Coordinates of C-alpha atoms in Angstrom, one line a residue:
X204 CA 0.0 0.0 0.0
X205 CA 2.8 2.4 0.9
X206 CA 4.6 1.7 -2.4
X207 CA 1.5 2.3 -4.4
X208 CA 0.9 5.6 -2.6
X209 CA 4.5 6.7 -3.2
X210 CA 4.1 6.0 -6.9
X211 CA 0.9 7.9 -7.1
X212 CA 2.6 10.8 -5.3
X213 CA 5.4 10.9 -7.8
X214 CA 3.2 10.9 -10.8
X215 CA 0.5 13.1 -9.4
X216 CA -2.2 10.6 -10.4
X217 CA -5.4 10.9 -8.5
X218 CA -7.9 8.2 -7.9
X219 CA -11.5 8.4 -7.9
X220 CA -12.9 8.6 -4.5
X221 CA -14.3 5.4 -3.2
X222 CA -16.7 5.1 -0.5
X223 CA -14.5 5.3 2.5
X224 CA -15.1 6.0 6.1
X225 CA -14.5 9.6 7.0
X226 CA -11.8 8.8 9.6
X227 CA -9.9 6.5 7.2
X228 CA -10.1 9.2 4.5
X229 CA -8.4 11.7 6.8
X230 CA -5.6 9.2 7.5
X231 CA -5.0 8.6 3.8
X232 CA -4.8 12.3 3.2
X233 CA -2.3 12.7 5.9
X234 CA -0.2 9.9 4.5
X235 CA -0.2 11.2 1.0
X236 CA 0.8 14.7 2.2
X237 CA 3.6 13.2 4.2
X238 CA 4.9 11.2 1.2
X239 CA 4.9 14.3 -1.0
X240 CA 6.7 16.3 1.6
X241 CA 9.3 13.6 2.2
X242 CA 9.9 13.3 -1.5
X243 CA 10.5 17.0 -1.8
X244 CA 12.6 17.5 1.3
X245 CA 14.3 14.1 1.6
X246 CA 12.8 13.2 5.0
X247 CA 11.9 9.7 4.0
X248 CA 14.0 7.3 6.1
X249 CA 14.3 3.6 5.7
X250 CA 10.9 3.1 4.1
X251 CA 9.1 4.7 7.0
X252 CA 6.9 7.8 7.1
X253 CA 7.8 10.6 9.4
X254 CA 5.0 11.7 11.6
X255 CA 4.0 15.3 11.6
X256 CA 5.7 16.0 15.0
X257 CA 9.0 14.5 13.8
X258 CA 8.8 16.4 10.6
X259 CA 8.3 19.6 12.5
X260 CA 11.3 18.8 14.7
X261 CA 13.4 18.1 11.6
X262 CA 12.3 21.3 10.0
X263 CA 13.1 23.3 13.1
X264 CA 16.5 21.7 13.3
X265 CA 17.2 22.4 9.7
X266 CA 16.4 26.0 9.9
X267 CA 20.1 27.0 10.9
X268 CA 21.1 30.6 10.7
X269 CA 17.6 31.9 11.1
X270 CA 15.9 33.0 14.3
X271 CA 16.7 32.1 17.9
X272 CA 18.1 28.6 17.0
X273 CA 20.9 30.2 14.9
X274 CA 22.0 32.5 17.6
X275 CA 22.3 29.6 20.1
X276 CA 24.5 27.7 17.6
X277 CA 26.6 30.7 16.9
X278 CA 27.1 31.3 20.7
X279 CA 28.0 27.6 21.0
X280 CA 30.6 27.9 18.2
X281 CA 32.0 31.0 19.9
X282 CA 32.2 29.2 23.2
X283 CA 33.9 26.3 21.5
X284 CA 36.4 28.6 19.9
X285 CA 37.0 30.3 23.2
X286 CA 37.5 26.9 24.9
X287 CA 39.9 25.8 22.1
X288 CA 41.8 29.1 22.5
X289 CA 42.0 28.7 26.2
X290 CA 43.2 25.1 25.8
X291 CA 45.8 26.2 23.3
X292 CA 46.9 29.0 25.6
X293 CA 47.0 26.5 28.5
X294 CA 49.0 24.0 26.4
X295 CA 51.4 26.8 25.3
X296 CA 51.9 27.8 29.0
X297 CA 52.5 24.2 29.9
X298 CA 55.1 23.9 27.1
X299 CA 56.7 27.2 28.2
X300 CA 56.8 26.0 31.8
X301 CA 58.2 22.7 30.8
X302 CA 60.9 24.4 28.7
X303 CA 61.7 26.7 31.6
X304 CA 62.0 23.7 33.9
X305 CA 64.3 21.9 31.4
X306 CA 66.4 25.0 31.0
X307 CA 66.7 25.4 34.8
X308 CA 67.6 21.8 35.1
X309 CA 70.1 22.1 32.4
X310 CA 71.6 25.2 33.9
X311 CA 71.6 23.5 37.3
X312 CA 73.5 20.5 35.8
X313 CA 76.0 22.8 34.1
X314 CA 76.5 24.7 37.4
X315 CA 77.0 21.4 39.2
X316 CA 79.6 20.3 36.6
X317 CA 81.4 23.6 37.1
X318 CA 81.4 23.1 40.8
X319 CA 82.5 19.5 40.5
X320 CA 85.4 20.6 38.2
X321 CA 86.4 23.3 40.7
X322 CA 86.2 20.7 43.5
X323 CA 88.4 18.3 41.5
X324 CA 90.9 21.1 40.7
X325 CA 91.0 22.1 44.4
X326 CA 91.5 18.4 45.4
X327 CA 94.3 18.1 42.8
X328 CA 96.0 21.3 44.1
X329 CA 95.7 20.0 47.6
X330 CA 97.2 16.6 46.6
X331 CA 100.1 18.5 44.9
X332 CA 100.6 20.6 48.0
X333 CA 100.5 17.6 50.3
X334 CA 103.1 15.8 48.0
X335 CA 105.3 18.9 48.1
X336 CA 105.0 19.1 51.9
X337 CA 105.7 15.4 52.2
X338 CA 108.7 15.7 49.9
X339 CA 110.0 18.7 51.8
X340 CA 109.5 16.8 55.1
X341 CA 111.4 13.8 53.7
X342 CA 114.2 16.1 52.4
X343 CA 114.4 17.8 55.8
X344 CA 114.4 14.5 57.6
X345 CA 117.1 13.2 55.3
X346 CA 119.2 16.4 55.7
X347 CA 118.8 16.1 59.5
X348 CA 119.8 12.4 59.4
X349 CA 122.7 13.2 57.1
X350 CA 123.8 16.1 59.3
X351 CA 123.6 13.9 62.4
X352 CA 125.6 11.2 60.6
X353 CA 128.3 13.7 59.4
X354 CA 128.5 15.9 62.5
X355 CA 131.2 15.0 64.9
X356 CA 130.4 14.8 68.6
X357 CA 134.1 15.4 69.5
X358 CA 135.7 18.7 69.9
X359 CA 139.2 18.6 68.6
X360 CA 141.8 21.0 70.0
X361 CA 141.9 24.2 68.1
X362 CA 144.1 24.1 65.1
X363 CA 147.0 26.7 65.3
X364 CA 146.3 30.0 63.6
X365 CA 148.4 31.2 60.7
X366 CA 150.2 34.6 60.7
X367 CA 147.2 36.5 59.2
X368 CA 144.7 35.0 61.7
X369 CA 147.1 35.9 64.6
X370 CA 147.5 39.5 63.3
X371 CA 143.7 40.0 62.7
X372 CA 142.8 38.7 66.2
X373 CA 145.3 41.1 67.8
X374 CA 144.1 44.0 65.6
X375 CA 140.4 43.5 66.7
X376 CA 141.5 43.2 70.4
X377 CA 143.4 46.5 70.0
X378 CA 140.4 48.2 68.5
X379 CA 138.2 47.0 71.3
X380 CA 140.6 48.5 73.9
X381 CA 140.6 51.8 72.1
X382 CA 136.8 52.2 72.2
X383 CA 135.6 55.1 74.3
X384 CA 132.4 55.3 76.4
X385 CA 129.3 54.7 74.3
X386 CA 131.3 53.8 71.2
X387 CA 130.4 50.7 69.2
X388 CA 132.9 48.4 67.6
X389 CA 132.7 48.3 63.8
X390 CA 131.7 45.0 62.1
X391 CA 134.2 42.3 61.4
X392 CA 134.0 43.1 57.7
X393 CA 135.0 46.7 58.2
X394 CA 137.8 45.7 60.6
X395 CA 139.1 43.1 58.1
X396 CA 139.2 45.7 55.3
X397 CA 141.1 48.0 57.6
X398 CA 143.5 45.3 58.8
X399 CA 144.5 44.0 55.3
X400 CA 146.7 47.0 54.2
X401 CA 148.4 47.1 57.7
X402 CA 149.2 43.4 57.5
X403 CA 150.7 43.7 54.1
X404 CA 152.8 46.6 55.3
X405 CA 154.5 44.5 58.0
X406 CA 158.3 44.4 57.7
X407 CA 161.2 42.4 59.1
X408 CA 161.0 41.8 62.9
X409 CA 157.1 42.2 63.1
X410 CA 156.5 39.7 60.3
X411 CA 159.1 37.3 61.7
X412 CA 157.6 37.5 65.2
X413 CA 154.2 36.4 63.8
X414 CA 155.9 33.6 61.8
X415 CA 157.7 32.3 64.9
X416 CA 154.5 32.3 66.9
X417 CA 152.7 30.3 64.2
X418 CA 155.6 27.8 63.9
X419 CA 155.7 27.3 67.7
X420 CA 152.0 26.6 67.9
X421 CA 152.2 24.2 64.9
X422 CA 155.1 22.3 66.5
X423 CA 153.2 21.9 69.8
X424 CA 149.9 20.8 68.2
X425 CA 150.7 17.1 67.6
X426 CA 151.4 16.6 71.3
X427 CA 148.2 18.5 72.2
X428 CA 146.3 16.2 69.8
X429 CA 147.8 13.1 71.2
X430 CA 147.0 14.1 74.8
X431 CA 143.4 14.9 73.7
X432 CA 143.0 11.5 71.9
X433 CA 144.1 9.6 75.0
X434 CA 141.1 11.0 76.8
X435 CA 138.7 9.4 74.3
X436 CA 137.0 6.1 75.1
X437 CA 136.9 3.3 72.4
X438 CA 133.2 3.9 72.0
X439 CA 133.7 7.6 71.3
X440 CA 136.4 6.8 68.7
X441 CA 134.2 4.2 67.0
X442 CA 131.4 6.8 66.7
X443 CA 133.8 9.4 65.4
X444 CA 135.2 7.0 62.8
X445 CA 131.6 6.3 61.5
X446 CA 131.1 10.1 61.1
X447 CA 134.4 10.4 59.3
X448 CA 133.6 7.5 57.0
X449 CA 130.2 9.2 56.1
X450 CA 131.9 12.5 55.5
X451 CA 134.5 10.9 53.2
X452 CA 131.8 9.1 51.3
X453 CA 129.9 12.3 50.7
X454 CA 133.1 14.2 49.8
X455 CA 132.9 16.5 52.8
X456 CA 136.2 15.5 54.4
X457 CA 139.3 13.5 53.8
X458 CA 140.2 12.8 57.5
X459 CA 141.3 9.3 58.3
X460 CA 139.8 7.2 61.0
X461 CA 141.1 7.5 64.5
X462 CA 143.0 4.6 66.0
X463 CA 142.4 3.1 69.5
X464 CA 145.5 2.3 71.4
X465 CA 146.2 -1.4 71.4
X466 CA 143.4 -2.3 69.0
X467 CA 144.4 -5.0 66.6
X468 CA 144.8 -3.9 63.0
X469 CA 142.7 -5.5 60.2
X470 CA 144.7 -7.7 57.8
X471 CA 145.6 -6.5 54.4
X472 CA 143.3 -7.8 51.6
X473 CA 144.9 -10.0 48.9
X474 CA 145.0 -7.1 46.4
X475 CA 146.8 -4.7 48.9
X476 CA 149.2 -7.4 49.9
X477 CA 150.1 -7.9 46.2
X478 CA 150.5 -4.1 45.8
X479 CA 152.8 -3.9 48.7
X480 CA 155.0 -6.7 47.3
X481 CA 155.2 -5.0 43.9
X482 CA 156.0 -1.5 45.4
X483 CA 158.7 -3.1 47.6
X484 CA 160.4 -4.2 44.4
X485 CA 160.7 -0.5 43.3
X486 CA 159.5 1.5 40.4
X487 CA 161.7 -0.4 38.0
X488 CA 159.8 -3.7 38.5
X489 CA 158.2 -5.5 35.6
X490 CA 154.7 -4.3 36.7
X491 CA 155.4 -0.6 37.4
X492 CA 157.8 -0.3 34.4
X493 CA 159.6 2.8 35.8
X494 CA 156.3 4.7 36.5
X495 CA 156.5 7.0 39.5
X496 CA 153.1 8.6 39.4
X497 CA 150.9 7.1 42.2
X498 CA 147.7 7.2 40.1
X499 CA 149.3 5.5 37.1
X500 CA 151.0 3.0 39.4
X501 CA 147.6 2.0 40.8
X502 CA 146.2 1.5 37.3
X503 CA 149.2 -0.7 36.4
X504 CA 148.8 -2.7 39.6
X505 CA 145.1 -3.2 39.1
X506 CA 145.7 -4.4 35.5
X507 CA 148.4 -6.9 36.7
X508 CA 146.2 -8.2 39.5
X509 CA 143.4 -9.0 37.1
X510 CA 145.8 -10.8 34.8
X511 CA 146.9 -13.3 37.6
X512 CA 145.8 -16.9 37.3
X513 CA 144.1 -18.8 40.0
X514 CA 147.3 -20.5 41.0
X515 CA 149.0 -17.1 41.3
X516 CA 146.1 -15.7 43.3
X517 CA 146.0 -18.6 45.8
X518 CA 149.1 -17.6 48.0
X519 CA 147.6 -14.1 48.6
X520 CA 144.2 -15.5 49.4
X521 CA 145.6 -18.1 51.8
X522 CA 147.7 -15.4 53.5
X523 CA 144.6 -13.2 53.9
X524 CA 142.5 -16.1 55.3
X525 CA 145.2 -16.9 57.9
X526 CA 145.6 -13.3 58.9
X527 CA 141.8 -12.9 59.2
X528 CA 141.5 -15.7 61.6
X529 CA 144.4 -14.3 63.7
X530 CA 142.7 -10.9 63.7
X531 CA 139.4 -12.3 65.0
X532 CA 141.2 -14.0 67.9
X533 CA 143.2 -10.9 68.7
X534 CA 140.1 -8.7 68.5
X535 CA 138.2 -11.0 70.8
X536 CA 140.9 -10.9 73.4
X537 CA 141.3 -7.1 73.1
X538 CA 137.5 -6.6 73.4
X539 CA 137.4 -8.7 76.5
X540 CA 140.2 -6.7 78.0
X541 CA 138.4 -3.5 77.3
X542 CA 135.2 -4.7 79.0
X543 CA 137.2 -5.7 82.1
X544 CA 138.8 -2.3 82.2
X545 CA 135.5 -0.6 81.8
X546 CA 134.0 -2.6 84.6
X547 CA 136.9 -1.9 87.0
X548 CA 136.7 1.9 86.2
X549 CA 133.0 1.9 86.8

């Protein structure tokens, strides 16, 4: 029935009225009108007729841009735009804040790296200073130890003064005696400069008198030194010999070791025994070949010693071994005697 009515509506064909009940006629009229309207406006949906109320609603909704409904939609669009603008602004602010946060974090990290670098540099400088202090302390300790090892605890008798020293000492004494009340003695440097021309101008008897005084003091010094050495104990002499050995090793002195009265002498080594035998033959021996210089003689002796065979070396080695055994026995007896003497003196 619906399809037929739709076809009739398209063609505009009318049918002859049939005897129909009045209420049914009204329904048919309404249906035909709806079909025509839906065909013209496209409100036909899925093969169903739209009722008059639904058609009115559709028409009201399709009337955009006119009347009160258009203003509401425009306001809605404005609100949507404002909301979108606010959301964009908010998103931009969030991005700006995030960028600022990242920049601050980056700056903080850079500042921390700078601080860490400064800290490492300070620690490095501190380590360098500590190493320098430690090295200085070691050098100071070493210098102190070296000084203690090379400083003699003995006070030798004063070595005789030469003629210039005698004259300068007397000149300074004379200047002291000539000082008046409140006067100050000039420095030693000034007095020395003043004394030099006077010393050089000495003649005859004055100069000879100074020379005689120096010679007399020099002749008396060995006896003074021997008397002083007799006051030393064996332990004092041993310590002094250690100091002298250290000074010779460092090139600070060439003094020989002191000898203790009665102490056994160490035996000559095989090489020095050989050297003594060759030197006893004289400079014209086959080894020295007429050489008189001590240094060159030592070189010739060392060369000849290295050229000896084992059989030629054996007599010197045997002699040294026997002398070494005798030295140990003599040293033991002498040490025991020294201990007994020390106990008795205590």
